[in-house]
Amino acid sequence: MKRVPEPELMEGQEQSRAYAHADFEEPHSRFLSLMQDTFPVREAGPWVADLGCGAADICIRVARAYPHCRIHGVDASRAMLDYGRQAIREAGLEDRVQLHSGYLPGVTLPRRSYDTIVSNSLLHHLPDPMILWREVRRLSRPGSGVFVMDLLRPGDRRRARELVRTYCGDEPEILRRDFYHSLLAAYRPNEVSDQLRKADLAHLEVRIVSDRHLLVCGRIP
Ligand SMILES: C[S@@+](CC[C@H](N)C(=O)[O-])C[C@H]1O[C@@H](n2cnc3c(N)ncnc32)[C@H](O)[C@@H]1O
């Protein structure tokens, strides 16, 4: 099935509210357990950037799993960042997790480089996927860890509808619609491998980690 792009930013109030309150326990806890397998806590440097952090659920989980880390999340949606800041306050993590309003590419963050760069479900939103990989290069240094998870485009629309029913069946209509369009906008592993080759990041590993997710991970040499 050919890729169908979806709108880039999640700026709508209703969409942001639905996303911020959705149940991402299963995929987001998988994100963290795979991240800890890849970058054990004792080996992880203290500075983490989360690109396209949305409502900060991944930032908060990373902060809890890596108690010595400080996390800078960035997103271009004001509505998402408002929900994220509220969640960080409620979690009592304001001293270690800061959110920044910024649009990739060319976003300005407090640090020039990070020990670990993470991103979840941003890649398929970007009009040009190379934006993410160039930002990964720009914000990293030799030895930085890279951990990017995203959706995996299914083989056809029927399979996409099946995945929506299985994983999003009880969610509000706006979330089911978003998930369907995100599946159609996602990349296949071979497409991501091509992107990484073009970005001179071919040494990063591309792995399918569930029936709907792929993972790109490794260290910058
Ligand atoms: C599907 S959400 C994922 C949010 C979060 N990473 C998570 O896992 O819950 C994608 C996020 O990327 C943001 N985004 C998309 N394109 C962006 C860009 N060029 N610069 C900054 N943020 C962007 C959207 O606003 C949205 O909040």
Short mmCIF file of C-alpha atoms and ligand atoms in Angstrom, two decimals, residues 6-11 16 19 24 28 31 50-59 74-78 80-81 102-105 107 119-127 131 149 151 182, ligand 1:
data_model
loop_
_atom_site.label_atom_id
_atom_site.label_comp_id
_atom_site.label_asym_id
_atom_site.label_seq_id
_atom_site.Cartn_x
_atom_site.Cartn_y
_atom_site.Cartn_z
CA GLU A 6 -1.34 13.09 7.26
CA PRO A 7 -1.41 16.63 8.75
CA GLU A 8 1.89 17.43 10.43
CA LEU A 9 1.08 19.18 13.72
CA MET A 10 -1.52 18.13 16.27
CA GLU A 11 -2.78 21.61 17.03
CA SER A 16 -4.81 17.25 21.66
CA TYR A 19 -4.47 12.30 22.62
CA PHE A 24 -0.96 4.54 25.71
CA HIS A 28 4.62 3.47 25.86
CA PHE A 31 8.98 1.89 24.44
CA ASP A 50 12.53 13.99 23.14
CA LEU A 51 11.65 15.22 19.64
CA GLY A 52 7.92 15.69 19.00
CA CYS A 53 7.21 15.06 22.70
CA GLY A 54 3.48 15.83 22.48
CA ALA A 55 1.80 15.64 25.89
CA ALA A 56 5.06 14.44 27.50
CA ASP A 57 4.04 10.91 28.47
CA ILE A 58 7.32 9.50 27.12
CA CYS A 59 9.33 12.32 28.82
CA VAL A 74 10.19 19.76 22.11
CA ASP A 75 6.98 20.08 20.13
CA ALA A 76 5.41 22.70 17.87
CA SER A 77 1.86 22.27 19.17
CA ARG A 78 0.99 24.72 21.95
CA MET A 80 0.00 19.48 23.32
CA LEU A 81 2.64 21.32 25.33
CA GLY A 102 9.77 24.58 18.68
CA TYR A 103 9.36 23.42 15.13
CA LEU A 104 11.69 20.90 13.53
CA PRO A 105 13.94 21.46 11.61
CA VAL A 107 14.71 23.92 16.70
CA SER A 119 11.30 10.22 19.60
CA ASN A 120 8.00 8.41 19.52
CA SER A 121 5.45 8.67 16.70
CA LEU A 122 6.90 11.82 15.15
CA LEU A 123 8.48 10.40 11.99
CA HIS A 124 5.22 9.61 10.19
CA HIS A 125 3.96 13.19 10.79
CA LEU A 126 6.83 14.91 9.03
CA PRO A 127 6.35 16.06 5.42
CA ILE A 131 13.98 16.32 8.85
CA MET A 149 9.92 4.31 17.65
CA LEU A 151 4.21 3.11 13.55
CA SER A 182 -1.25 7.57 11.11
C1 LIG B 1 1.62 11.42 17.44
S1 LIG B 1 2.25 12.72 18.39
C2 LIG B 1 3.38 11.89 19.42
C3 LIG B 1 3.60 12.61 20.72
C4 LIG B 1 4.52 11.93 21.72
N1 LIG B 1 5.83 11.71 21.18
C5 LIG B 1 3.93 10.64 22.22
O1 LIG B 1 4.49 9.58 21.94
O2 LIG B 1 2.90 10.66 22.92
C6 LIG B 1 3.31 13.61 17.25
C7 LIG B 1 3.74 14.97 17.78
O3 LIG B 1 4.70 15.54 16.89
C8 LIG B 1 4.47 16.93 16.78
N2 LIG B 1 5.11 17.42 15.55
C9 LIG B 1 4.83 17.05 14.28
N3 LIG B 1 5.65 17.69 13.41
C10 LIG B 1 6.48 18.47 14.17
C11 LIG B 1 7.56 19.35 13.86
N4 LIG B 1 7.97 19.56 12.59
N5 LIG B 1 8.19 19.99 14.87
C12 LIG B 1 7.80 19.78 16.16
N6 LIG B 1 6.80 18.96 16.52
C13 LIG B 1 6.14 18.30 15.54
C14 LIG B 1 2.96 17.05 16.81
O4 LIG B 1 2.52 18.33 17.18
C15 LIG B 1 2.58 15.98 17.85
O5 LIG B 1 2.50 16.51 19.15
#
